[in-house]
Coordinates of C-alpha atoms and ligand atoms in Angstrom, one line a residue:
X1 CA 79.5 8.9 -28.1
X2 CA 80.5 5.1 -27.9
X3 CA 83.8 5.4 -26.6
X4 CA 82.8 7.7 -23.7
X5 CA 82.7 6.3 -20.0
X6 CA 80.1 8.6 -18.8
X7 CA 77.9 7.5 -21.8
X8 CA 78.3 4.0 -21.1
X9 CA 77.2 4.7 -17.4
X10 CA 74.1 6.6 -18.7
X11 CA 73.4 3.6 -20.7
X12 CA 74.0 1.0 -18.2
X13 CA 76.8 -0.6 -20.3
X14 CA 79.1 -0.2 -17.1
X15 CA 77.9 0.1 -13.8
X16 CA 77.4 3.2 -11.8
X17 CA 76.3 4.1 -8.3
X18 CA 73.6 6.3 -8.9
X19 CA 72.5 8.7 -6.7
X20 CA 69.8 10.5 -9.0
X21 CA 68.4 9.6 -12.5
X22 CA 66.3 12.7 -14.1
X23 CA 65.2 13.1 -17.7
X24 CA 68.2 15.4 -18.3
X25 CA 70.7 14.8 -15.5
X26 CA 72.3 11.9 -13.6
X27 CA 74.2 11.5 -10.5
X28 CA 76.4 8.9 -9.3
X29 CA 79.1 8.6 -6.8
X30 CA 82.7 8.9 -8.0
X31 CA 84.8 5.5 -8.1
X32 CA 88.0 7.5 -6.5
X33 CA 86.4 9.9 -4.1
X34 CA 88.4 12.8 -2.7
X35 CA 86.2 13.6 -0.1
X36 CA 83.3 11.5 2.1
X37 CA 81.0 12.5 -0.3
X38 CA 81.7 12.8 -3.8
X39 CA 79.3 12.8 -6.3
X40 CA 79.3 13.5 -10.2
X41 CA 76.5 15.0 -11.9
X42 CA 76.4 14.8 -15.8
X43 CA 73.8 15.7 -18.4
X44 CA 72.3 12.8 -20.4
X45 CA 73.6 14.6 -23.4
X46 CA 77.4 14.1 -24.7
X47 CA 79.1 17.5 -24.0
X48 CA 82.7 16.9 -24.4
X49 CA 83.9 20.3 -22.4
X50 CA 82.7 23.3 -20.9
X51 CA 84.0 24.9 -24.4
X52 CA 81.2 23.1 -26.2
X53 CA 78.4 24.4 -24.4
X54 CA 76.0 27.3 -26.1
X55 CA 73.3 29.5 -24.8
X56 CA 70.9 26.6 -25.4
X57 CA 72.3 24.6 -22.5
X58 CA 71.9 27.3 -20.1
X59 CA 68.8 25.6 -18.4
X60 CA 70.8 22.2 -18.5
X61 CA 73.9 23.8 -16.6
X62 CA 71.5 25.4 -14.2
X63 CA 69.9 21.9 -13.4
X64 CA 73.1 20.3 -13.1
X65 CA 74.2 22.8 -10.4
X66 CA 70.6 22.8 -8.9
X67 CA 70.9 19.1 -8.7
X68 CA 74.4 19.0 -6.7
X69 CA 72.9 21.8 -4.4
X70 CA 70.1 19.4 -3.6
X71 CA 72.0 16.3 -3.1
X72 CA 74.3 18.3 -0.8
X73 CA 71.2 19.4 1.2
X74 CA 69.7 15.8 1.1
X75 CA 73.0 14.5 2.5
X76 CA 73.0 17.1 5.4
X77 CA 75.8 19.4 4.1
X78 CA 74.0 22.7 3.6
X79 CA 75.2 24.3 6.9
X80 CA 78.9 23.0 6.9
X81 CA 79.2 23.6 3.0
X82 CA 80.3 21.7 0.4
X83 CA 82.3 22.3 -3.0
X84 CA 81.2 22.4 -6.6
X85 CA 83.9 22.0 -9.3
X86 CA 83.8 21.7 -12.9
X87 CA 87.3 21.0 -14.7
X88 CA 88.1 22.1 -18.4
X89 CA 90.9 20.5 -20.3
X90 CA 94.4 19.9 -19.5
X91 CA 95.4 22.5 -17.0
X92 CA 92.6 21.9 -14.9
X93 CA 93.1 18.2 -15.0
X94 CA 89.8 16.9 -17.0
X95 CA 90.1 13.3 -17.6
X96 CA 86.5 12.4 -18.6
X97 CA 85.5 14.3 -21.8
X98 CA 81.7 14.3 -20.8
X99 CA 81.0 17.3 -18.7
X100 CA 80.4 16.8 -15.2
X101 CA 79.9 18.6 -11.9
X102 CA 82.1 17.3 -8.7
X103 CA 80.1 17.6 -5.4
X104 CA 82.6 17.4 -2.9
X105 CA 81.7 17.2 0.9
X106 CA 82.0 15.9 4.4
X107 CA 85.8 17.3 5.1
X108 CA 87.3 20.9 5.5
X109 CA 88.8 21.8 2.3
X110 CA 91.7 24.2 1.4
X111 CA 91.7 27.2 -1.1
X112 CA 93.3 27.7 -3.4
X113 CA 92.7 24.0 -5.1
X114 CA 96.0 22.5 -6.4
Ligands
5GP1 P1 87.6 15.0 -14.1 O1 89.2 14.7 -13.8 O2 87.5 14.8 -15.6 O3 87.0 16.3 -13.7 O4 86.9 14.0 -13.4 C1 86.7 12.7 -13.8 C2 86.2 11.9 -12.6 O5 85.4 10.8 -13.0 C3 87.4 11.6 -11.5 O6 87.0 12.0 -10.3 C4 87.3 10.0 -11.6 O7 87.7 9.2 -10.1 C5 86.0 9.8 -12.1 N1 85.8 8.4 -12.8 C6 86.8 7.9 -13.6 N2 86.1 6.7 -14.1 C7 85.2 6.4 -13.5 C8 84.1 5.5 -13.3 O8 84.4 4.3 -14.2 N3 83.3 5.5 -12.5 C9 83.0 6.6 -11.9 N4 81.9 6.7 -11.3 N5 83.6 7.7 -11.9 C10 85.0 7.7 -12.5
ZN2 ZN1 79.7 11.0 -23.0

């Protein structure tokens, strides 16, 4: 997708503060962090929303979650905890239409989210 922000970060057309680069998945720091650690984990493949997932992406989604868990552990948050979030479409506030996992950590968080 030529006009997708996260595809441009994937392709190096705009800078991303990369945390992890794998064959199928990338992770980079959020430009507007909502916690001391706020990492976005994306698939290399352009998938606009969670609604576009099919059974063939099950391993990919599993890898995204597993990568978020690994980054949380590496950064020392396994014991205190962290939050993983995925937003879909308007009511959840999705603003970039290339699926991504948010990893938020380093502060106490309220529930339910706003
Ligand atoms: P959403 O609201 O779609 O779930 O999350 C999109 C996230 O992308 C937001 O947390 C926002 O701060 C982040 N974001 C938007 N533009 C950029 C950018 O150019 N670079 C990075 N690293 N993050 C971005
Ligand atoms: Zn994209």
